PDB file of C-alpha atoms in Angstrom:
ATOM      1  CA  UNK A   1       7.131  -2.534 -24.942  1.00 83.00           C
ATOM      2  CA  UNK A   2       9.054   0.041 -27.147  1.00 85.00           C
ATOM      3  CA  UNK A   3      11.744   2.372 -25.482  1.00 86.00           C
ATOM      4  CA  UNK A   4      12.258   5.922 -25.925  1.00 81.00           C
ATOM      5  CA  UNK A   5      16.094   7.482 -25.116  1.00 76.00           C
ATOM      6  CA  UNK A   6      15.881  10.900 -23.993  1.00 69.00           C
ATOM      7  CA  UNK A   7      17.882  12.763 -26.662  1.00 65.00           C
ATOM      8  CA  UNK A   8      17.747  16.015 -28.319  1.00 56.00           C
ATOM      9  CA  UNK A   9      15.739  14.856 -30.736  1.00 56.00           C
ATOM     10  CA  UNK A  10      12.982  13.569 -28.613  1.00 56.00           C
ATOM     11  CA  UNK A  11      12.871  16.221 -26.480  1.00 61.00           C
ATOM     12  CA  UNK A  12      10.246  16.473 -23.464  1.00 76.00           C
ATOM     13  CA  UNK A  13       8.219  14.118 -24.858  1.00 85.00           C
ATOM     14  CA  UNK A  14       7.783  12.807 -21.242  1.00 89.00           C
ATOM     15  CA  UNK A  15       7.740  13.573 -18.050  1.00 89.00           C
ATOM     16  CA  UNK A  16       8.193  12.122 -14.668  1.00 91.00           C
ATOM     17  CA  UNK A  17       5.471  14.894 -13.140  1.00 89.00           C
ATOM     18  CA  UNK A  18       3.022  13.037 -11.278  1.00 88.00           C
ATOM     19  CA  UNK A  19       4.943   9.697 -11.306  1.00 92.00           C
ATOM     20  CA  UNK A  20       3.796   7.752  -8.115  1.00 94.00           C
ATOM     21  CA  UNK A  21       7.102   5.230  -7.881  1.00 95.00           C
ATOM     22  CA  UNK A  22       5.788   2.324  -5.734  1.00 94.00           C
ATOM     23  CA  UNK A  23       9.242  -0.114  -6.432  1.00 94.00           C
ATOM     24  CA  UNK A  24      12.612   0.536  -7.675  1.00 94.00           C
ATOM     25  CA  UNK A  25      15.382  -1.952  -8.920  1.00 94.00           C
ATOM     26  CA  UNK A  26      19.027  -1.376  -8.822  1.00 94.00           C
ATOM     27  CA  UNK A  27      21.350  -3.563 -10.386  1.00 94.00           C
ATOM     28  CA  UNK A  28      24.949  -3.455  -8.458  1.00 90.00           C
ATOM     29  CA  UNK A  29      26.872  -4.910 -11.014  1.00 91.00           C
ATOM     30  CA  UNK A  30      25.257  -3.255 -14.276  1.00 93.00           C
ATOM     31  CA  UNK A  31      24.751  -0.230 -12.689  1.00 94.00           C
ATOM     32  CA  UNK A  32      20.924  -0.278 -14.125  1.00 97.00           C
ATOM     33  CA  UNK A  33      18.396   1.785 -11.909  1.00 96.00           C
ATOM     34  CA  UNK A  34      14.760   1.284 -12.638  1.00 96.00           C
ATOM     35  CA  UNK A  35      12.003   3.247 -11.331  1.00 96.00           C
ATOM     36  CA  UNK A  36       8.638   1.690 -11.122  1.00 95.00           C
ATOM     37  CA  UNK A  37       5.124   3.789 -11.336  1.00 94.00           C
ATOM     38  CA  UNK A  38       2.058   2.947 -10.378  1.00 92.00           C
ATOM     39  CA  UNK A  39       0.179   4.785 -12.636  1.00 85.00           C
ATOM     40  CA  UNK A  40       2.859   5.335 -15.216  1.00 83.00           C
ATOM     41  CA  UNK A  41       4.255   8.993 -16.324  1.00 89.00           C
ATOM     42  CA  UNK A  42       2.917  11.667 -18.414  1.00 90.00           C
ATOM     43  CA  UNK A  43       3.139  11.452 -22.402  1.00 89.00           C
ATOM     44  CA  UNK A  44       3.694  15.293 -23.355  1.00 88.00           C
ATOM     45  CA  UNK A  45       2.789  14.832 -26.816  1.00 86.00           C
ATOM     46  CA  UNK A  46      -0.223  12.982 -26.138  1.00 88.00           C
ATOM     47  CA  UNK A  47      -1.140  15.042 -23.156  1.00 88.00           C
ATOM     48  CA  UNK A  48      -1.922  11.478 -21.160  1.00 89.00           C
ATOM     49  CA  UNK A  49      -0.708   9.254 -18.909  1.00 90.00           C
ATOM     50  CA  UNK A  50       1.055   6.422 -20.384  1.00 91.00           C
ATOM     51  CA  UNK A  51       2.224   3.198 -18.536  1.00 92.00           C
ATOM     52  CA  UNK A  52       5.874   1.872 -18.355  1.00 93.00           C
ATOM     53  CA  UNK A  53       8.849   2.134 -16.312  1.00 94.00           C
ATOM     54  CA  UNK A  54      12.101   4.475 -16.238  1.00 95.00           C
ATOM     55  CA  UNK A  55      15.496   2.890 -16.694  1.00 96.00           C
ATOM     56  CA  UNK A  56      18.656   4.423 -16.276  1.00 96.00           C
ATOM     57  CA  UNK A  57      21.400   2.956 -17.690  1.00 96.00           C
ATOM     58  CA  UNK A  58      24.913   3.227 -16.302  1.00 97.00           C
ATOM     59  CA  UNK A  59      24.152   4.798 -13.082  1.00 97.00           C
ATOM     60  CA  UNK A  60      27.491   5.416 -10.676  1.00 95.00           C
ATOM     61  CA  UNK A  61      26.331   5.251  -7.064  1.00 90.00           C
ATOM     62  CA  UNK A  62      29.185   6.572  -5.535  1.00 90.00           C
ATOM     63  CA  UNK A  63      29.253   9.876  -7.172  1.00 95.00           C
ATOM     64  CA  UNK A  64      25.239   9.727  -6.961  1.00 97.00           C
ATOM     65  CA  UNK A  65      23.303  11.477  -3.932  1.00 97.00           C
ATOM     66  CA  UNK A  66      19.800  11.591  -2.427  1.00 97.00           C
ATOM     67  CA  UNK A  67      19.103  14.488   0.000  1.00 97.00           C
ATOM     68  CA  UNK A  68      15.859  13.848   2.231  1.00 96.00           C
ATOM     69  CA  UNK A  69      14.432  16.872   4.327  1.00 94.00           C
ATOM     70  CA  UNK A  70      12.294  16.828   6.975  1.00 91.00           C
ATOM     71  CA  UNK A  71      10.036  20.293   7.847  1.00 88.00           C
ATOM     72  CA  UNK A  72      10.081  21.471  11.468  1.00 86.00           C
ATOM     73  CA  UNK A  73       6.907  23.583  12.060  1.00 85.00           C
ATOM     74  CA  UNK A  74       5.946  24.267   8.416  1.00 85.00           C
ATOM     75  CA  UNK A  75       4.012  22.299   5.980  1.00 82.00           C
ATOM     76  CA  UNK A  76       6.357  19.973   3.936  1.00 81.00           C
ATOM     77  CA  UNK A  77       7.681  21.803   0.775  1.00 80.00           C
ATOM     78  CA  UNK A  78       7.334  24.995   2.477  1.00 85.00           C
ATOM     79  CA  UNK A  79       9.713  27.816   2.753  1.00 89.00           C
ATOM     80  CA  UNK A  80      10.872  27.275   6.549  1.00 85.00           C
ATOM     81  CA  UNK A  81      13.606  25.145   8.686  1.00 88.00           C
ATOM     82  CA  UNK A  82      14.113  21.481   8.558  1.00 89.00           C
ATOM     83  CA  UNK A  83      16.307  18.718   9.443  1.00 93.00           C
ATOM     84  CA  UNK A  84      18.126  16.397   6.797  1.00 94.00           C
ATOM     85  CA  UNK A  85      20.382  13.621   5.620  1.00 95.00           C
ATOM     86  CA  UNK A  86      22.138  13.643   2.140  1.00 97.00           C
ATOM     87  CA  UNK A  87      23.018   9.756   1.742  1.00 96.00           C
ATOM     88  CA  UNK A  88      24.438   8.059  -0.884  1.00 95.00           C
ATOM     89  CA  UNK A  89      21.921   6.113  -3.448  1.00 94.00           C
ATOM     90  CA  UNK A  90      22.913   2.494  -2.327  1.00 92.00           C
ATOM     91  CA  UNK A  91      22.233   3.886   0.895  1.00 93.00           C
ATOM     92  CA  UNK A  92      18.918   5.072   0.069  1.00 94.00           C
ATOM     93  CA  UNK A  93      18.264   2.042  -2.271  1.00 92.00           C
ATOM     94  CA  UNK A  94      19.050  -0.357   0.650  1.00 90.00           C
ATOM     95  CA  UNK A  95      16.404   2.095   2.605  1.00 90.00           C
ATOM     96  CA  UNK A  96      13.350   2.761   0.433  1.00 91.00           C
ATOM     97  CA  UNK A  97      11.320  -0.552   0.391  1.00 87.00           C
ATOM     98  CA  UNK A  98      12.056  -1.020   4.199  1.00 90.00           C
ATOM     99  CA  UNK A  99      11.240   3.029   5.381  1.00 91.00           C
ATOM    100  CA  UNK A 100       9.299   4.539   2.776  1.00 90.00           C
ATOM    101  CA  UNK A 101       5.591   3.391   1.333  1.00 87.00           C
ATOM    102  CA  UNK A 102       6.481   5.373  -2.142  1.00 92.00           C
ATOM    103  CA  UNK A 103       7.694   8.753  -3.860  1.00 94.00           C
ATOM    104  CA  UNK A 104       5.736  11.084  -5.466  1.00 94.00           C
ATOM    105  CA  UNK A 105       7.895  12.979  -8.148  1.00 95.00           C
ATOM    106  CA  UNK A 106       7.123  16.734  -9.287  1.00 94.00           C
ATOM    107  CA  UNK A 107       9.965  17.234 -11.295  1.00 92.00           C
ATOM    108  CA  UNK A 108      13.289  16.364 -13.254  1.00 91.00           C
ATOM    109  CA  UNK A 109      15.731  18.217 -14.906  1.00 91.00           C
ATOM    110  CA  UNK A 110      18.733  16.778 -17.172  1.00 87.00           C
ATOM    111  CA  UNK A 111      22.177  17.974 -17.116  1.00 86.00           C
ATOM    112  CA  UNK A 112      25.167  16.215 -18.858  1.00 87.00           C
ATOM    113  CA  UNK A 113      25.081  12.724 -17.932  1.00 89.00           C
ATOM    114  CA  UNK A 114      23.029  14.274 -14.553  1.00 93.00           C
ATOM    115  CA  UNK A 115      19.563  13.464 -13.416  1.00 94.00           C
ATOM    116  CA  UNK A 116      17.994  15.907 -11.039  1.00 96.00           C
ATOM    117  CA  UNK A 117      14.868  14.520  -9.578  1.00 96.00           C
ATOM    118  CA  UNK A 118      12.984  15.969  -6.387  1.00 96.00           C
ATOM    119  CA  UNK A 119       9.452  15.073  -5.434  1.00 95.00           C
ATOM    120  CA  UNK A 120       8.034  13.503  -1.993  1.00 94.00           C
ATOM    121  CA  UNK A 121       8.431  10.313  -0.283  1.00 94.00           C
ATOM    122  CA  UNK A 122       5.412   8.888   2.082  1.00 90.00           C
ATOM    123  CA  UNK A 123       6.761   7.379   5.321  1.00 87.00           C
ATOM    124  CA  UNK A 124       3.530   6.489   7.969  1.00 84.00           C
ATOM    125  CA  UNK A 125       1.520   9.213   7.772  1.00 84.00           C
ATOM    126  CA  UNK A 126       4.283  12.151   6.891  1.00 84.00           C
ATOM    127  CA  UNK A 127       5.811  13.555   3.579  1.00 88.00           C
ATOM    128  CA  UNK A 128       9.407  14.396   3.309  1.00 93.00           C
ATOM    129  CA  UNK A 129      10.709  16.260   0.298  1.00 95.00           C
ATOM    130  CA  UNK A 130      13.741  14.217  -2.225  1.00 96.00           C
ATOM    131  CA  UNK A 131      16.389  15.752  -4.091  1.00 97.00           C
ATOM    132  CA  UNK A 132      17.877  12.928  -6.466  1.00 97.00           C
ATOM    133  CA  UNK A 133      20.820  13.625  -7.703  1.00 97.00           C
ATOM    134  CA  UNK A 134      21.619  10.690 -10.458  1.00 97.00           C
ATOM    135  CA  UNK A 135      24.709  10.705 -12.157  1.00 97.00           C
ATOM    136  CA  UNK A 136      24.965   8.367 -15.349  1.00 96.00           C
ATOM    137  CA  UNK A 137      27.288   7.401 -18.163  1.00 95.00           C
ATOM    138  CA  UNK A 138      24.487   5.313 -19.481  1.00 94.00           C
ATOM    139  CA  UNK A 139      20.831   5.890 -20.992  1.00 92.00           C
ATOM    140  CA  UNK A 140      18.013   7.247 -19.919  1.00 92.00           C
ATOM    141  CA  UNK A 141      15.104   5.278 -21.175  1.00 92.00           C
ATOM    142  CA  UNK A 142      11.330   5.860 -21.157  1.00 92.00           C
ATOM    143  CA  UNK A 143      10.178   2.247 -21.372  1.00 93.00           C
ATOM    144  CA  UNK A 144       6.853   2.646 -22.813  1.00 92.00           C
ATOM    145  CA  UNK A 145       4.023  -0.022 -21.939  1.00 89.00           C
ATOM    146  CA  UNK A 146       1.916  -0.533 -25.283  1.00 81.00           C
ATOM    147  CA  UNK A 147      -1.803  -1.301 -25.463  1.00 71.00           C
TER     148      UNK A 147
END
């Protein structure tokens, strides 16, 4: 495997757009969050999907929040009314495997030691919109499996 840390030099070499996250691991002691896609993520330089995972190190669970929106009388993702919940990363992680089937990522935005991930959660036959606001002090790593 080869690790690619998100730096100014690598720019936007990889994108989580269209990643279908089926599992995640969080190590409470080290603050390492791993997102495990079913079929990888996009290598923008090659314009192709690559197999691998994303590792975010030094994640602060108490400073990272998840927002989940359930739309009412409108298709998920469209303009309209919704009900929602804001929770800590810890609460979301503890519920992810038992309440949700998967997460489809639409976009990722990076700020200084912050990553905003948007997408949709699968819960039964319904889709919910999700915003993840992840604060980290370490690295954002795209771990690519070599073929």
